[in-house]
């Protein structure tokens, strides 16, 4: 199925197929969101309690998708953009204080989303396979949206960027928040389906359906490269 007909929600059932987005190299940027060490670390399963093993197993499909699909395809897309001289930017969650007192309320909530990632520590760093090179820009955020918590909007404007290609994790959280913020600021947005992941495939696919054609266009990395004429 083509990206023009995939991920249709009830809102766009029967709507005409969209035109190809404007993806000129001079005005397009790749934004990789929150692919950080902390999200790929796993404990030794045998050392866990039965309840913790249940939770460990629930997250195994996410880790499989990250290692088998998201990381290799994002790495390939990043290399392709670099080869073609297209801007590549990164966003990461990290706090400026050791105790995280500068974090937004959503990152202080109890439970899984309680993120304490001091900016200079290993867990907050971007994974080695996707590490920035040269003068590629990295924004550090204490929010879900990469625009709300940083000066990314100003950076993109100064770079004369009109379309932002988004990859990363989690599809239904920081990716979604960033996409919506970009759309509200009148940037065109493309979300690369096979370069994103959520905690479950169900959440991943549902969030893509929710965002598609309202806030962004959803397509595969292969379709994106074909439209842009990138080899």
C-alpha positions as a printed NumPy array, in Angstrom:
array([[  0.   ,   0.   ,   0.   ],
       [  1.269,   3.482,  -0.887],
       [  1.883,   6.123,   1.782],
       [ -0.878,   8.12 ,   0.09 ],
       [ -3.508,   5.614,   1.184],
       [ -1.954,   4.01 ,   4.286],
       [ -2.66 ,   5.019,   7.877],
       [ -6.058,   6.547,   7.083],
       [ -8.209,   7.356,  10.103],
       [-11.964,   7.856,   9.982],
       [-11.331,  11.561,   9.434],
       [ -9.711,  10.896,   6.054],
       [-11.707,   7.909,   4.869],
       [-12.404,   8.647,   1.206],
       [-10.308,  11.833,   1.08 ],
       [ -8.294,  12.493,  -2.1  ],
       [ -4.703,  11.305,  -2.2  ],
       [ -2.257,  14.011,  -1.068],
       [  0.259,  15.564,  -3.413],
       [  3.93 ,  14.732,  -2.924],
       [  5.388,  16.986,  -0.209],
       [  7.973,  19.645,  -1.027],
       [ 11.215,  17.955,  -0.024],
       [ 13.848,  20.133,  -1.643],
       [ 17.253,  19.44 ,  -0.159],
       [ 17.877,  23.073,   0.77 ],
       [ 14.698,  23.378,   2.829],
       [ 14.385,  19.914,   4.395],
       [ 15.93 ,  18.649,   7.633],
       [ 16.108,  15.285,   9.361],
       [ 15.247,  15.338,  13.079],
       [ 16.071,  12.256,  15.172],
       [ 14.19 ,  12.321,  18.461],
       [ 15.29 ,  10.747,  21.771],
       [ 17.148,   7.662,  20.532],
       [ 19.196,   7.564,  23.723],
       [ 21.16 ,   4.967,  25.646],
       [ 18.654,   4.777,  28.485],
       [ 15.925,   3.353,  26.257],
       [ 18.048,   0.5  ,  24.909],
       [ 19.57 ,  -0.67 ,  28.183],
       [ 18.184,  -3.929,  29.633],
       [ 18.956,  -5.798,  32.847],
       [ 19.789,  -9.496,  33.008],
       [ 16.384, -11.172,  32.825],
       [ 17.448, -14.039,  35.096],
       [ 18.164, -11.587,  37.91 ],
       [ 14.589, -10.258,  37.942],
       [ 11.55 , -11.241,  39.965],
       [  8.673, -13.005,  38.233],
       [  6.7  ,  -9.755,  37.982],
       [  9.693,  -7.86 ,  36.603],
       [ 10.276, -10.673,  34.105],
       [  6.699, -10.217,  32.908],
       [  7.351,  -6.53 ,  32.296],
       [ 10.698,  -7.355,  30.682],
       [  8.965,  -9.706,  28.247],
       [  6.312,  -7.099,  27.447],
       [  9.075,  -4.76 ,  26.258],
       [ 10.9  ,  -7.367,  24.168],
       [  8.99 ,  -6.549,  20.928],
       [ 10.03 ,  -2.9  ,  21.295],
       [ 13.697,  -3.832,  21.667],
       [ 13.454,  -6.266,  18.75 ],
       [ 11.948,  -3.553,  16.56 ],
       [ 14.607,  -1.055,  17.608],
       [ 17.54 ,  -3.372,  16.84 ],
       [ 16.126,  -5.097,  13.757],
       [ 14.352,  -2.181,  12.065],
       [ 14.529,   1.287,  13.592],
       [ 18.248,   1.605,  14.289],
       [ 19.539,   0.141,  10.997],
       [ 17.057,   2.079,   8.854],
       [ 17.588,   5.329,  10.722],
       [ 21.351,   4.865,  10.431],
       [ 20.95 ,   4.341,   6.679],
       [ 18.688,   7.383,   6.334],
       [ 21.085,   9.518,   8.36 ],
       [ 24.003,   8.461,   6.159],
       [ 21.974,   9.218,   3.028],
       [ 21.023,  12.686,   4.236],
       [ 24.612,  13.434,   5.206],
       [ 25.893,  12.263,   1.824],
       [ 23.458,  14.603,   0.094],
       [ 24.304,  17.614,   2.257],
       [ 20.908,  17.775,   3.979],
       [ 20.664,  19.178,   7.493],
       [ 20.578,  16.549,  10.259],
       [ 19.492,  17.522,  13.748],
       [ 18.931,  15.653,  17.004],
       [ 16.775,  16.097,  20.071],
       [ 17.311,  14.375,  23.382],
       [ 15.737,  14.364,  26.825],
       [ 18.151,  15.56 ,  29.49 ],
       [ 18.036,  17.826,  32.519],
       [ 20.597,  20.479,  33.416],
       [ 20.549,  19.681,  37.136],
       [ 21.628,  16.515,  38.919],
       [ 18.332,  16.203,  40.797],
       [ 16.177,  17.086,  37.777],
       [ 14.487,  20.068,  39.369],
       [ 14.413,  21.829,  35.984],
       [ 12.283,  19.09 ,  34.375],
       [  8.757,  19.712,  33.136],
       [  5.859,  18.366,  35.199],
       [  5.267,  15.462,  32.794],
       [  8.809,  14.217,  33.441],
       [  8.33 ,  14.391,  37.203],
       [  5.161,  12.305,  37.228],
       [  5.488,   9.007,  39.104],
       [  5.932,   5.851,  37.076],
       [  7.61 ,   5.05 ,  33.768],
       [  7.669,   8.664,  32.549],
       [  9.6  ,   9.87 ,  35.596],
       [ 12.795,  10.647,  33.712],
       [ 15.927,  11.691,  35.555],
       [ 18.589,  12.028,  32.857],
       [ 21.34 ,  14.524,  33.784],
       [ 22.785,  15.925,  30.571],
       [ 26.388,  14.787,  31.061],
       [ 25.687,  11.206,  32.095],
       [ 25.835,   8.169,  29.787],
       [ 22.114,   7.237,  29.84 ],
       [ 21.104,  10.6  ,  28.357],
       [ 23.49 ,  10.406,  25.395],
       [ 22.369,   9.576,  21.857],
       [ 23.154,   5.952,  20.963],
       [ 26.559,   5.458,  19.275],
       [ 25.094,   4.217,  15.964],
       [ 23.33 ,   7.567,  15.487],
       [ 25.795,   9.882,  17.2  ],
       [ 26.002,  13.419,  15.773],
       [ 29.13 ,  14.285,  13.793],
       [ 30.857,  17.575,  13.091],
       [ 28.672,  20.591,  13.754],
       [ 25.327,  18.79 ,  13.6  ],
       [ 22.924,  20.444,  16.001],
       [ 21.615,  18.735,  19.144],
       [ 18.893,  20.299,  21.261],
       [ 18.395,  19.238,  24.862],
       [ 14.86 ,  19.258,  26.214],
       [ 13.124,  18.74 ,  29.536],
       [  9.791,  18.418,  27.742],
       [  8.205,  15.937,  25.344],
       [  8.065,  18.348,  22.397],
       [ 11.442,  19.268,  20.929],
       [ 10.032,  22.709,  20.077],
       [  8.388,  23.583,  23.38 ],
       [ 11.474,  23.045,  25.504],
       [ 14.214,  24.352,  23.197],
       [ 15.05 ,  27.012,  20.617],
       [ 14.573,  24.483,  17.797],
       [ 11.903,  26.568,  16.071],
       [ 14.323,  29.493,  15.788],
       [ 17.12 ,  27.19 ,  14.614],
       [ 14.944,  25.691,  11.871],
       [ 13.827,  29.147,  10.774],
       [ 17.415,  30.388,  10.632],
       [ 18.364,  27.323,   8.575],
       [ 15.485,  28.162,   6.168],
       [ 13.9  ,  24.765,   6.807],
       [ 10.322,  24.278,   5.627],
       [  9.897,  20.492,   5.989],
       [ 11.07 ,  18.388,   8.928],
       [ 11.508,  14.63 ,   8.558],
       [ 10.975,  13.024,  11.973],
       [ 12.348,   9.723,  13.281],
       [ 12.735,   8.369,  16.788],
       [ 10.976,   7.284,  19.936],
       [  8.407,   7.087,  21.254],
       [  5.915,   7.436,  18.393],
       [  2.993,   8.164,  20.698],
       [  4.887,  10.449,  23.069],
       [  7.854,  12.675,  22.178],
       [  7.607,  12.065,  18.423],
       [  3.9  ,  12.889,  18.43 ],
       [  4.355,  15.954,  20.653],
       [  7.12 ,  17.266,  18.412],
       [  5.158,  16.617,  15.216],
       [  2.13 ,  18.482,  16.522],
       [  4.252,  21.419,  17.66 ],
       [  5.982,  21.601,  14.285],
       [  2.636,  21.553,  12.482],
       [  1.3  ,  24.294,  14.751],
       [  4.338,  26.399,  13.814],
       [  3.524,  25.845,  10.1  ],
       [  6.358,  23.48 ,   9.288],
       [  5.513,  20.617,   6.94 ],
       [  6.279,  17.288,   8.605],
       [  7.06 ,  13.778,   7.382],
       [  7.157,  10.901,   9.885],
       [  9.229,   7.908,   8.765],
       [  7.228,   4.893,   9.914],
       [ 10.049,   2.328,   9.949],
       [ 12.358,   4.716,  11.799],
       [ 10.018,   5.11 ,  14.787],
       [  8.788,   2.87 ,  17.585],
       [  6.38 ,   2.965,  20.517],
       [  6.149,   0.737,  23.554],
       [  3.949,  -1.6  ,  21.532],
       [  3.224,  -2.037,  17.84 ],
       [ -0.426,  -1.296,  18.552],
       [  0.396,   2.112,  20.029],
       [  2.849,   2.816,  17.21 ],
       [  0.376,   2.131,  14.403],
       [ -2.548,   3.852,  16.125],
       [ -0.586,   7.035,  16.757],
       [  0.56 ,   7.129,  13.124],
       [ -3.076,   6.832,  12.07 ],
       [ -4.038,   9.672,  14.42 ],
       [ -1.304,  12.028,  13.172],
       [ -1.349,  11.195,   9.478],
       [ -2.714,  13.818,   7.075],
       [ -3.587,  16.195,   9.906],
       [ -0.169,  16.957,  11.339],
       [  2.145,  15.105,   8.969],
       [  2.533,  12.632,   6.153],
       [  3.539,   9.123,   7.198],
       [  5.744,   7.107,   4.844],
       [  8.51 ,   4.521,   4.845],
       [ 12.188,   5.355,   4.513],
       [ 12.186,   3.77 ,   1.049],
       [  9.287,   5.943,  -0.109],
       [ 10.938,   9.046,   1.33 ],
       [ 14.207,   8.407,  -0.497],
       [ 12.345,   7.758,  -3.747],
       [ 10.422,  11.04 ,  -3.511],
       [ 13.615,  12.953,  -2.711],
       [ 15.632,  11.17 ,  -5.39 ],
       [ 18.25 ,  10.102,  -2.878],
       [ 20.601,   7.252,  -3.663]])
